[in-house]
Amino acid sequence: MDYTEMHFAFEVYEKALAKRSRHLFKTPEPLRDAEEKVYTLEVAVNEVLADTRKVAMMIRSSPQKSLPSYVHSVASK
C-alpha cells in the first residue's frame, strides 16, 4: 500500500468515525446502545465510500471546461 492509498484510507476512517459519532449522538439515549450494535463503523465506512463514489461520478460526468484549472492539472497526471 502506497502513501496515497494509506492517506485515503485514513481520511475515510476519520470521516466514518465522525459520521458514526454524529449518528449515535442524534439517537435518543434509551435507544443508543441498540443503535451502536446496528450502526457499526463498517456501515459508516460504506456510507462514506458511497458518498465518495457519487462525487467522483459527478466530476467525471461534468464537462471539462467547467472544472477549475487545478482539477485539470491533477486529472491529467
mmCIF file of C-alpha atoms in Angstrom, residues 5-77:
data_model
loop_
_atom_site.group_PDB
_atom_site.id
_atom_site.type_symbol
_atom_site.label_atom_id
_atom_site.label_comp_id
_atom_site.label_asym_id
_atom_site.label_seq_id
_atom_site.Cartn_x
_atom_site.Cartn_y
_atom_site.Cartn_z
ATOM 1 C CA GLU A 5 -3.810 4.718 -0.526
ATOM 2 C CA MET A 6 -2.910 4.920 3.171
ATOM 3 C CA HIS A 7 -3.875 8.589 3.276
ATOM 4 C CA PHE A 8 -7.195 7.880 1.548
ATOM 5 C CA ALA A 9 -7.932 5.004 3.947
ATOM 6 C CA PHE A 10 -7.134 7.204 6.941
ATOM 7 C CA GLU A 11 -9.379 10.012 5.656
ATOM 8 C CA VAL A 12 -12.248 7.571 5.081
ATOM 9 C CA TYR A 13 -11.718 6.114 8.559
ATOM 10 C CA GLU A 14 -11.790 9.555 10.207
ATOM 11 C CA LYS A 15 -14.901 10.624 8.295
ATOM 12 C CA ALA A 16 -16.639 7.353 9.153
ATOM 13 C CA LEU A 17 -15.812 7.751 12.850
ATOM 14 C CA ALA A 18 -17.221 11.282 12.815
ATOM 15 C CA LYS A 19 -20.318 10.184 10.875
ATOM 16 C CA ARG A 20 -20.983 7.324 13.300
ATOM 17 C CA SER A 21 -20.433 9.573 16.295
ATOM 18 C CA ARG A 22 -22.873 12.186 14.926
ATOM 19 C CA HIS A 23 -25.426 9.487 14.169
ATOM 20 C CA LEU A 24 -25.211 7.997 17.650
ATOM 21 C CA PHE A 25 -25.329 11.439 19.258
ATOM 22 C CA LYS A 26 -28.594 12.179 17.428
ATOM 23 C CA THR A 27 -30.073 8.856 18.560
ATOM 24 C CA PRO A 28 -32.216 9.140 21.703
ATOM 25 C CA GLU A 29 -30.390 7.976 24.838
ATOM 26 C CA PRO A 30 -32.566 4.897 25.558
ATOM 27 C CA LEU A 31 -32.014 3.554 22.021
ATOM 28 C CA ARG A 32 -28.320 4.377 21.754
ATOM 29 C CA ASP A 33 -26.932 1.033 22.981
ATOM 30 C CA ALA A 34 -29.014 -0.916 20.481
ATOM 31 C CA GLU A 35 -28.121 1.522 17.689
ATOM 32 C CA GLU A 36 -24.400 1.138 18.426
ATOM 33 C CA LYS A 37 -24.711 -2.541 17.556
ATOM 34 C CA VAL A 38 -26.576 -1.812 14.320
ATOM 35 C CA TYR A 39 -24.758 1.287 13.076
ATOM 36 C CA THR A 40 -21.233 -0.096 13.100
ATOM 37 C CA LEU A 41 -18.068 1.544 11.840
ATOM 38 C CA GLU A 42 -18.290 -0.704 8.779
ATOM 39 C CA VAL A 43 -21.727 0.727 7.926
ATOM 40 C CA ALA A 44 -20.375 4.268 8.295
ATOM 41 C CA VAL A 45 -17.333 3.450 6.118
ATOM 42 C CA ASN A 46 -19.615 2.071 3.394
ATOM 43 C CA GLU A 47 -21.692 5.271 3.501
ATOM 44 C CA VAL A 48 -18.579 7.461 3.240
ATOM 45 C CA LEU A 49 -17.321 5.405 0.293
ATOM 46 C CA ALA A 50 -20.738 5.652 -1.395
ATOM 47 C CA ASP A 51 -20.629 9.451 -0.995
ATOM 48 C CA THR A 52 -17.112 9.469 -2.441
ATOM 49 C CA ARG A 53 -18.289 7.401 -5.414
ATOM 50 C CA LYS A 54 -21.121 9.862 -6.083
ATOM 51 C CA VAL A 55 -18.743 12.822 -6.061
ATOM 52 C CA ALA A 56 -16.307 11.003 -8.356
ATOM 53 C CA MET A 57 -19.123 10.253 -10.810
ATOM 54 C CA MET A 58 -20.248 13.896 -10.761
ATOM 55 C CA ILE A 59 -16.694 15.031 -11.501
ATOM 56 C CA ARG A 60 -16.308 12.512 -14.327
ATOM 57 C CA SER A 61 -19.639 13.389 -15.923
ATOM 58 C CA SER A 62 -19.249 17.158 -15.718
ATOM 59 C CA PRO A 63 -17.897 18.981 -18.775
ATOM 60 C CA GLN A 64 -14.134 19.556 -18.586
ATOM 61 C CA LYS A 65 -14.363 23.289 -19.290
ATOM 62 C CA SER A 66 -16.454 23.959 -16.167
ATOM 63 C CA LEU A 67 -13.889 22.466 -13.795
ATOM 64 C CA PRO A 68 -11.344 24.722 -12.051
ATOM 65 C CA SER A 69 -7.867 24.751 -13.567
ATOM 66 C CA TYR A 70 -6.288 22.934 -10.617
ATOM 67 C CA VAL A 71 -8.606 19.953 -11.248
ATOM 68 C CA HIS A 72 -7.401 19.763 -14.860
ATOM 69 C CA SER A 73 -3.783 19.681 -13.736
ATOM 70 C CA VAL A 74 -4.434 16.923 -11.182
ATOM 71 C CA ALA A 75 -6.609 14.890 -13.573
ATOM 72 C CA SER A 76 -4.006 14.979 -16.327
ATOM 73 C CA LYS A 77 -1.289 13.397 -14.151
#
